[in-house]
PDB file of C-alpha atoms in Angstrom:
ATOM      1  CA  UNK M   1      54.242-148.165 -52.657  1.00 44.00           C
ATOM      2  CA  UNK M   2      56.953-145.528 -51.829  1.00 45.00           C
ATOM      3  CA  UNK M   3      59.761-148.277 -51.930  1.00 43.00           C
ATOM      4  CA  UNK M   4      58.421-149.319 -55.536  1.00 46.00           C
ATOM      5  CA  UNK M   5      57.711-145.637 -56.826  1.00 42.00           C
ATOM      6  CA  UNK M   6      61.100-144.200 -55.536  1.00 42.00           C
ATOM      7  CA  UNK M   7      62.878-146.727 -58.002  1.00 41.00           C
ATOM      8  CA  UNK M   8      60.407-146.498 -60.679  1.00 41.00           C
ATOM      9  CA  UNK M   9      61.415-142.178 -60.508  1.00 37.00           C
ATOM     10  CA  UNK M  10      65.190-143.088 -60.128  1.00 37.00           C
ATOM     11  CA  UNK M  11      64.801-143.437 -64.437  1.00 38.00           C
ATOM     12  CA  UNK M  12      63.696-139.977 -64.537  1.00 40.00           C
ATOM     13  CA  UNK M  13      64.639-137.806 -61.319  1.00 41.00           C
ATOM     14  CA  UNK M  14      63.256-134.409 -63.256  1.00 45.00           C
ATOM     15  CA  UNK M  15      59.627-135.698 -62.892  1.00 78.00           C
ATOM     16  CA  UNK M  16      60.109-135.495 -59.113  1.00 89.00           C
ATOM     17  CA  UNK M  17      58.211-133.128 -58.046  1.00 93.00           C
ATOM     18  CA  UNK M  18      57.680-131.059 -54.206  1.00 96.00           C
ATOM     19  CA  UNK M  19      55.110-128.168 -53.542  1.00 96.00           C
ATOM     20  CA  UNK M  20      52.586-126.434 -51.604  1.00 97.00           C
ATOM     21  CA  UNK M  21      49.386-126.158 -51.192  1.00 96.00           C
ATOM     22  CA  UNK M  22      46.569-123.812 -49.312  1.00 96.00           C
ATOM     23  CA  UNK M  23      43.189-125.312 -49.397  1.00 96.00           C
ATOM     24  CA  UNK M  24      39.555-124.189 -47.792  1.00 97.00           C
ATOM     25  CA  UNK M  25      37.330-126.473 -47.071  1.00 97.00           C
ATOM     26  CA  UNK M  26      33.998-127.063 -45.959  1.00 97.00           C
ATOM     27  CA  UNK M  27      33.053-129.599 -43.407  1.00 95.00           C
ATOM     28  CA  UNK M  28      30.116-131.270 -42.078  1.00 95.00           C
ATOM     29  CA  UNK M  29      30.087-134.641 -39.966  1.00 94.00           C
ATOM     30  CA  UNK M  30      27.107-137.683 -40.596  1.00 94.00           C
ATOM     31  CA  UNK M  31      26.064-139.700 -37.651  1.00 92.00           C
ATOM     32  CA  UNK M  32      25.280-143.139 -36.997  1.00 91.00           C
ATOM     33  CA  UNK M  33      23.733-143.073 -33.790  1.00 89.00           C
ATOM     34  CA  UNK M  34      20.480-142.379 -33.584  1.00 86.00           C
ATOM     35  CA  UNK M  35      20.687-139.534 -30.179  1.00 84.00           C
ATOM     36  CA  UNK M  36      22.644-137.133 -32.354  1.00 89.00           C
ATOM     37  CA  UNK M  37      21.798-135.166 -35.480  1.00 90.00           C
ATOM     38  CA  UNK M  38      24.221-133.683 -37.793  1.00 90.00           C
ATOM     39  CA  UNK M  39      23.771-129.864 -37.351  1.00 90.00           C
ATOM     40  CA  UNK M  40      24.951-128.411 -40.721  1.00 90.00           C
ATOM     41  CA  UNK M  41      28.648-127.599 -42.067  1.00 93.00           C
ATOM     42  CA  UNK M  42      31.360-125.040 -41.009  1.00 94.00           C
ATOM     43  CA  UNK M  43      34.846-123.939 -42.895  1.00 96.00           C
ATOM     44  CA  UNK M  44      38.011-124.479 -42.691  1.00 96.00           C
ATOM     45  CA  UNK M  45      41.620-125.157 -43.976  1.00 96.00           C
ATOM     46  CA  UNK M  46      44.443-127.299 -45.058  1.00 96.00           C
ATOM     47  CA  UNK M  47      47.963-126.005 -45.698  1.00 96.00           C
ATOM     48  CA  UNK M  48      51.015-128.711 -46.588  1.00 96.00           C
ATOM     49  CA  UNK M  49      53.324-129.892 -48.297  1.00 97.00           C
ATOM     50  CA  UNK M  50      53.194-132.230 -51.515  1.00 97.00           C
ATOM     51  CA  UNK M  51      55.252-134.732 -53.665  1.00 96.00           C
ATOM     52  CA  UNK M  52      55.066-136.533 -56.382  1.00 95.00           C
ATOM     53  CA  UNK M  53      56.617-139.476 -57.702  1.00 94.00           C
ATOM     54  CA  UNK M  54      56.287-140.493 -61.288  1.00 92.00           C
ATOM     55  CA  UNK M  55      54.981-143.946 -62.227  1.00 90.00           C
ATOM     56  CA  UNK M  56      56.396-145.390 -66.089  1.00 81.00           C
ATOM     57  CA  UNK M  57      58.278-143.136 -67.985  1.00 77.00           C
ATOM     58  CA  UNK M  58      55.857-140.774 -69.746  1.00 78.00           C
ATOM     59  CA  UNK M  59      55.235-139.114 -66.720  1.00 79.00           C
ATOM     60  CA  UNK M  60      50.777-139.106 -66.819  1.00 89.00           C
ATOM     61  CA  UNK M  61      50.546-141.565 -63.817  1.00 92.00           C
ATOM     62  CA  UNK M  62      51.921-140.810 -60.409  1.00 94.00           C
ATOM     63  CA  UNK M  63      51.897-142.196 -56.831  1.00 96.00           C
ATOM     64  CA  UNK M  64      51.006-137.927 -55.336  1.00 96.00           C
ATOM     65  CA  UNK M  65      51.328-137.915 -51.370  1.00 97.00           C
ATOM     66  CA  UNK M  66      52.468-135.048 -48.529  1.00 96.00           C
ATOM     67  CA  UNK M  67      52.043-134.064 -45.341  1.00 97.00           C
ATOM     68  CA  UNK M  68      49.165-131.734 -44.630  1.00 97.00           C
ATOM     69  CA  UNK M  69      47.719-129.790 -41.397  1.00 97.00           C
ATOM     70  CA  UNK M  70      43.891-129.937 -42.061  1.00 96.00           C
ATOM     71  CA  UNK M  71      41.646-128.240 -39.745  1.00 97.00           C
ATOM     72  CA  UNK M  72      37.746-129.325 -40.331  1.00 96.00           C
ATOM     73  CA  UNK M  73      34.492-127.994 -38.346  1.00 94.00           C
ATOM     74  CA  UNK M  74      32.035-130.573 -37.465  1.00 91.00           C
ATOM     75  CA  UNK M  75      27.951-129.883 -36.060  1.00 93.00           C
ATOM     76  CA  UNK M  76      26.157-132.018 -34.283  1.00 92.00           C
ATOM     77  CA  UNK M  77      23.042-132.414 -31.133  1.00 92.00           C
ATOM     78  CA  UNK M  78      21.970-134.555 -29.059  1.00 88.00           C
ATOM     79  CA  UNK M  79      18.461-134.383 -27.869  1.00 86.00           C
ATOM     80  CA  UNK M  80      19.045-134.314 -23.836  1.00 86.00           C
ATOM     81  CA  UNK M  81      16.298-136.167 -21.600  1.00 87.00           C
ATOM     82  CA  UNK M  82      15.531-134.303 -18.462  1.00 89.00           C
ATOM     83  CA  UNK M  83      14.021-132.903 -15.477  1.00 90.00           C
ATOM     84  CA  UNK M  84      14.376-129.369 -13.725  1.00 86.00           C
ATOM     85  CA  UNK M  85      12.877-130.662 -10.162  1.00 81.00           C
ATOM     86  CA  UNK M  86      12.341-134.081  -8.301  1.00 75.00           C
ATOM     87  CA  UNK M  87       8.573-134.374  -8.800  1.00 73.00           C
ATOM     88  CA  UNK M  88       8.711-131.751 -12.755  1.00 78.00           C
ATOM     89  CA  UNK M  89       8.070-133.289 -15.864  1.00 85.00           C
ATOM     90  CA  UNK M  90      10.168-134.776 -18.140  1.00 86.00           C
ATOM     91  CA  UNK M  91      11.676-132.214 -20.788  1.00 88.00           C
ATOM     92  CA  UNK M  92      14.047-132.646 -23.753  1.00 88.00           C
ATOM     93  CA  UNK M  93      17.099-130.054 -24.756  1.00 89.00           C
ATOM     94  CA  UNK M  94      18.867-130.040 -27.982  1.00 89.00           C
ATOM     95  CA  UNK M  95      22.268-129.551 -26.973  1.00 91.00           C
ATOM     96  CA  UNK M  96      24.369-127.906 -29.963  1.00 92.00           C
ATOM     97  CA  UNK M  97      28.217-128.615 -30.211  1.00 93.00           C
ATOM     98  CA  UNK M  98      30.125-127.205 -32.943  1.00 95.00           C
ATOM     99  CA  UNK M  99      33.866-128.383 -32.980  1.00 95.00           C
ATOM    100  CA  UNK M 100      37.081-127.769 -34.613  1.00 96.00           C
ATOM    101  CA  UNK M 101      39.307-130.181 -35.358  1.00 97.00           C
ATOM    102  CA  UNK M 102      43.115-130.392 -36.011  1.00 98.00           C
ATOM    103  CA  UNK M 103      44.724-133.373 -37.644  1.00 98.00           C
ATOM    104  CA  UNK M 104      48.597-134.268 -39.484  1.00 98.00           C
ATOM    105  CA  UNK M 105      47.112-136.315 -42.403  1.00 98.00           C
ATOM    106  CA  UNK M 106      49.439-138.263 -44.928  1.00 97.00           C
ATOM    107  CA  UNK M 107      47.843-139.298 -47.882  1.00 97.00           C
ATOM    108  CA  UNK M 108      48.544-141.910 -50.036  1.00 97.00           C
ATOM    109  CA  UNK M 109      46.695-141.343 -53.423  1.00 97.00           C
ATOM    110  CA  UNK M 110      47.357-141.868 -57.421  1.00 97.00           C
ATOM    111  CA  UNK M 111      47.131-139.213 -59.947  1.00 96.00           C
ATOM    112  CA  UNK M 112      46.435-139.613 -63.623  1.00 95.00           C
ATOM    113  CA  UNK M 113      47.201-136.880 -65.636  1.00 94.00           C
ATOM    114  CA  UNK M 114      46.930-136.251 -69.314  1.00 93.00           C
ATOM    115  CA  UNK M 115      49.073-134.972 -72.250  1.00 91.00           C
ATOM    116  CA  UNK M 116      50.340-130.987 -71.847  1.00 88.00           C
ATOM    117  CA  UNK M 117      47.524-129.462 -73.827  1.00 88.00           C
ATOM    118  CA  UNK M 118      48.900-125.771 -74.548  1.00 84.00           C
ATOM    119  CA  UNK M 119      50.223-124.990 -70.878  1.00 87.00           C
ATOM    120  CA  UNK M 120      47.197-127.075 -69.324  1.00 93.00           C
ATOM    121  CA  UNK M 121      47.375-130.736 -67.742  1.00 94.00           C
ATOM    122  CA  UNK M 122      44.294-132.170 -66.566  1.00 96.00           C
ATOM    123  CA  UNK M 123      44.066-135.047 -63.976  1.00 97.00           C
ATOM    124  CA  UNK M 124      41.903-137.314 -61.851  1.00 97.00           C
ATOM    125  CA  UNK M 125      43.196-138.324 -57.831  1.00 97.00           C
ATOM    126  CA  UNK M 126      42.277-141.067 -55.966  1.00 98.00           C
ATOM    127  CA  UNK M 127      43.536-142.508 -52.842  1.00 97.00           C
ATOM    128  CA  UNK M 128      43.033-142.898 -49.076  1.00 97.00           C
ATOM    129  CA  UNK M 129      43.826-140.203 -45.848  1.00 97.00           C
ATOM    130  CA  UNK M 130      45.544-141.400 -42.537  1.00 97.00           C
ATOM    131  CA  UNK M 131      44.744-137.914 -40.217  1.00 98.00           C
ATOM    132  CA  UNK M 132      46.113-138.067 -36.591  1.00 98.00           C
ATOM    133  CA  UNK M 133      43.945-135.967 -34.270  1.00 97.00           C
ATOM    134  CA  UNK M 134      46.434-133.122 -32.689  1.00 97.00           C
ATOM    135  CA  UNK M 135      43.725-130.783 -31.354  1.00 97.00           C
ATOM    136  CA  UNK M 136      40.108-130.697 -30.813  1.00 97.00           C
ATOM    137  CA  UNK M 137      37.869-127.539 -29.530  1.00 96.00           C
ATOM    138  CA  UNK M 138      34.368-127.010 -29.226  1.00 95.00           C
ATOM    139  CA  UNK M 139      31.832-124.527 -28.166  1.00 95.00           C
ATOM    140  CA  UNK M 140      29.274-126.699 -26.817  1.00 92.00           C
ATOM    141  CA  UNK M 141      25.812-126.551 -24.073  1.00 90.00           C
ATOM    142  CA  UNK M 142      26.389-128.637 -21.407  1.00 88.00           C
ATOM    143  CA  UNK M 143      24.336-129.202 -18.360  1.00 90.00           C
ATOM    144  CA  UNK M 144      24.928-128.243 -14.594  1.00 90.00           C
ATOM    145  CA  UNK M 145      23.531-131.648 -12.923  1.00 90.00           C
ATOM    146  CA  UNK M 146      22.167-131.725  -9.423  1.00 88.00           C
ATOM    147  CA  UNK M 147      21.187-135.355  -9.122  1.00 88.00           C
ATOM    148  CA  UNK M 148      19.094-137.885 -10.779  1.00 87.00           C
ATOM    149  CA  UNK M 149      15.861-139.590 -10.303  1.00 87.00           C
ATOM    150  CA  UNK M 150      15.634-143.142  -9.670  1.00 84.00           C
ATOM    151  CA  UNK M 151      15.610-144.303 -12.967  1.00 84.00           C
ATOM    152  CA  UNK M 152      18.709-141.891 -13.687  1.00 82.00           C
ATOM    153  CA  UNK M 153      17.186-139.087 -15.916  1.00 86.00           C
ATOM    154  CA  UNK M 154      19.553-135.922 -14.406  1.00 89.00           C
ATOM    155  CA  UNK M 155      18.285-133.058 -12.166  1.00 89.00           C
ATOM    156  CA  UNK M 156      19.312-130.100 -14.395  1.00 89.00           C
ATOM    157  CA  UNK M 157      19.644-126.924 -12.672  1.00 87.00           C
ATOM    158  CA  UNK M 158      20.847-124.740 -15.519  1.00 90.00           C
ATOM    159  CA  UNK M 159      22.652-124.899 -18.941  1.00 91.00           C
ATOM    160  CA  UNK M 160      26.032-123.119 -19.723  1.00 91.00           C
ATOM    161  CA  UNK M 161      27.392-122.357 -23.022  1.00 91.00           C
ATOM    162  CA  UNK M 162      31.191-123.514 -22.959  1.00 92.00           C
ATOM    163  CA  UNK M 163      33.268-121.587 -25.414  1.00 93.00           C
ATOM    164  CA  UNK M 164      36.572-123.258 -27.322  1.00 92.00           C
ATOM    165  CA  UNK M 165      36.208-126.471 -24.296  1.00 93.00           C
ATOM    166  CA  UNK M 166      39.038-128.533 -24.680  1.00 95.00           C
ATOM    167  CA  UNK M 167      37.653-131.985 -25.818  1.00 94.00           C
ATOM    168  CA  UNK M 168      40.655-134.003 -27.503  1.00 95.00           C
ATOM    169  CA  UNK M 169      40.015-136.884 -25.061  1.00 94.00           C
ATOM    170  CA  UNK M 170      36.268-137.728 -26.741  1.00 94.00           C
ATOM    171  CA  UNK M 171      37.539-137.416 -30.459  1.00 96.00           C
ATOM    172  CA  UNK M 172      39.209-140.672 -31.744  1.00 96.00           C
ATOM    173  CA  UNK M 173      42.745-140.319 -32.867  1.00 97.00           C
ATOM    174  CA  UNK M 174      42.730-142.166 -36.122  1.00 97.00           C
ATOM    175  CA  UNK M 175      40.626-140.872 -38.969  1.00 97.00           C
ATOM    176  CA  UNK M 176      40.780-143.374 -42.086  1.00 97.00           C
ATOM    177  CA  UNK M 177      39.671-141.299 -45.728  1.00 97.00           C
ATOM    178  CA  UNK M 178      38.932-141.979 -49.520  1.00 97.00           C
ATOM    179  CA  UNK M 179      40.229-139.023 -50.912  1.00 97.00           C
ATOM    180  CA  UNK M 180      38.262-138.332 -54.561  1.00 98.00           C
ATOM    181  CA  UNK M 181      39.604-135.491 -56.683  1.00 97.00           C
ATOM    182  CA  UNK M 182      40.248-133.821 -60.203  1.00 97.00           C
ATOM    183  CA  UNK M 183      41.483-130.375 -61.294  1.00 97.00           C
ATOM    184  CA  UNK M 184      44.396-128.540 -63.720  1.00 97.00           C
ATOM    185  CA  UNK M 185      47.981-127.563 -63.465  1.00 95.00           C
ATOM    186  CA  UNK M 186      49.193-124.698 -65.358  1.00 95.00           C
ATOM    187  CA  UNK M 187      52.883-124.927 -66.407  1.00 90.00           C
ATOM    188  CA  UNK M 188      54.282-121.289 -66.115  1.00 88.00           C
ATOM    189  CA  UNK M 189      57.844-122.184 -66.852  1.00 83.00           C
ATOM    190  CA  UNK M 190      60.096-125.537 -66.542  1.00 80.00           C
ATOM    191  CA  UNK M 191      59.065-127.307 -63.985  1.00 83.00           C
ATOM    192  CA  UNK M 192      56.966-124.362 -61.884  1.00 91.00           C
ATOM    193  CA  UNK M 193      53.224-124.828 -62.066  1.00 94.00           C
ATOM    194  CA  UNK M 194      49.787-123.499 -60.744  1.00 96.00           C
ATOM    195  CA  UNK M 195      47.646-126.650 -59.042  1.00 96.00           C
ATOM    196  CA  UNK M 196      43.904-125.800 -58.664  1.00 97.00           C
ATOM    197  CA  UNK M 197      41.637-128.461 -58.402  1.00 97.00           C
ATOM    198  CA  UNK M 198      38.369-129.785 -56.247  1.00 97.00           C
ATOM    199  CA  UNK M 199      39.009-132.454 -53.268  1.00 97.00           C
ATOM    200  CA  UNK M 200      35.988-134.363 -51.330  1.00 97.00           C
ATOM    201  CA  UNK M 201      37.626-136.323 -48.386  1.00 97.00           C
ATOM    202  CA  UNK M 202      34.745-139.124 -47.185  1.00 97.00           C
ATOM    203  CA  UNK M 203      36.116-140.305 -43.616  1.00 96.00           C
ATOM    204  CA  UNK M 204      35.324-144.026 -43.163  1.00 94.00           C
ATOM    205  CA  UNK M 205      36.116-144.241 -39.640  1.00 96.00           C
ATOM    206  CA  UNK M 206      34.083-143.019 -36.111  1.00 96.00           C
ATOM    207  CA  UNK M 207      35.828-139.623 -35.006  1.00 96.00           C
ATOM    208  CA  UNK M 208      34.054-139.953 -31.545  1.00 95.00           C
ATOM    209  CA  UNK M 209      35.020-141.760 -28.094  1.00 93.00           C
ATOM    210  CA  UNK M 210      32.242-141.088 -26.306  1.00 90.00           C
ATOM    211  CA  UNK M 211      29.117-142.488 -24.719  1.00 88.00           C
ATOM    212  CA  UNK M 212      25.783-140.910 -25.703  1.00 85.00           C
ATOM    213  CA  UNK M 213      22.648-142.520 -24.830  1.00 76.00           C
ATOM    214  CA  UNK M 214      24.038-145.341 -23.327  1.00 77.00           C
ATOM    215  CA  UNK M 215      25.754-146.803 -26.381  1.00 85.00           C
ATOM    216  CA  UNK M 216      28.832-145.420 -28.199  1.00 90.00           C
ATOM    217  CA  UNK M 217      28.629-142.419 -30.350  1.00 92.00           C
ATOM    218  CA  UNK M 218      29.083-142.943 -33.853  1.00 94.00           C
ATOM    219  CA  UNK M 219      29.829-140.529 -36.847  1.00 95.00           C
ATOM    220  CA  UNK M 220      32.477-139.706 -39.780  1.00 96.00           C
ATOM    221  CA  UNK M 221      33.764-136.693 -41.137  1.00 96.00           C
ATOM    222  CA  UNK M 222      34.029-135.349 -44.248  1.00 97.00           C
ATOM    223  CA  UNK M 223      35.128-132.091 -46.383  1.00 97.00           C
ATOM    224  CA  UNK M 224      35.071-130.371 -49.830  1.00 97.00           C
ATOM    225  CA  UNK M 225      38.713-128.944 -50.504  1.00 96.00           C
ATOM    226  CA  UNK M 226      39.248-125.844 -52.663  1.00 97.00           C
ATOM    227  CA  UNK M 227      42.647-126.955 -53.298  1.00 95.00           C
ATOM    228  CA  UNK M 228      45.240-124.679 -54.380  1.00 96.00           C
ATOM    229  CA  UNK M 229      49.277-125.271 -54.660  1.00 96.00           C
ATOM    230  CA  UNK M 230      52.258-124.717 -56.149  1.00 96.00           C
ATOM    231  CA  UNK M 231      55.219-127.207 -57.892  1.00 95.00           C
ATOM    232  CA  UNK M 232      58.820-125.827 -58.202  1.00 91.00           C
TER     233      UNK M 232
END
């Protein structure tokens, strides 16, 4: 796609274009396996850098990609089976993690836009997200385990609340996206214009590499984007 747009441009190298953006988001993550529950959503942002590459000659379709820095919260817990003593009954935690997550995501989307109407464009984005994970953190409860019984249920002795707990090495490093968006650019003067528009990225791939349960921990994240940028 870049090989084909790049040549497609080379009739009209003024519709190149190269920004920035600053975007909030919100996050939330949705599991798949049945020992963990979503826990609600968290904020957080996305800065890069964009380009676009025009598509025919009139300038309304373009191949729009970047490089961005997005940084998403995720919630979850895991209901935790367990027993305090040898011969105690069997009691059950909810253990709350909240993570933050850092990933270099290029995206590879299409923008339609319409017809300058005053100083106002309009346009619809679709496309898919490849995110790289750079940096994960959480603040989690974790158990201090003694033992276990026979059958393996752990001998919990206390529970400790972890704060920013490096955990990079149970968060998959691939995160596959359909990016869905629409929104307004406001041309101030030649080619310098005012982005806004509203993003939701729907992940499509597991973000976890752990064992929960005794199976593998599923779940996929996803954000709305406040997005907000800048072409020169």
């Amino acid at each position: 796609a870049l090989i084909g747009t790049t040549s497609l441009s080379a009739q009209d190298d003024a519709s190149v274009r190269f920004g920035i953006k600053l975007s909030p988001n919100m996050g939330f993550v949705k599991s798949e396996t049945k020992a963990l529950k979503a826990n609600g959503s968290g904020l957080g942002y996305t800065f890069g850098l964009l380009a676009e590459f025009p598509i025919g000659a009139n300038g309304n379709y373009r191949f729009a990609t970047g490089l961005n820095l997005n940084n998403i919260t995720g919630k979850w817990k895991e209901d935790y089976t367990y027993v305090d003593e040898v011969a105690g009954p069997m009691k059950t935690k909810a253990l709350e993690t909240d993570v933050k997550l850092q990933y270099v995501e290029l995206p590879l989307t299409i923008k339609l836009m319409t017809n300058e109407i005053g100083y106002m464009r309009y346009y619809g984005q679709v496309g898919f997200g490849n995110a790289f994970n750079i940096r994960a953190k959480a603040d989690m409860v974790a158990p201090k385990v003694a033992g276990s019984l026979t059958d393996g249920t752990p001998i919990v002795t206390e529970f400790t609340e972890n704060k920013g707990e490096d955990i990079q090495s149970d968060i998959a490093l691939y995160k596959a996206s359909l990016i869905v968006g629409a929104g307004m650019e406001y041309n101030f003067s030649g080619s310098t214009s005012l982005l806004v528009g509203v993003t939701y990225n729907n992940g499509f791939t597991n973000i976890l590499n752990f064992d929960v349960a005794g199976s593998k921990a599923k779940a996929k994240a996803h954000y709305f984007e406040l997005t907000v940028g800048v072409f020169f």
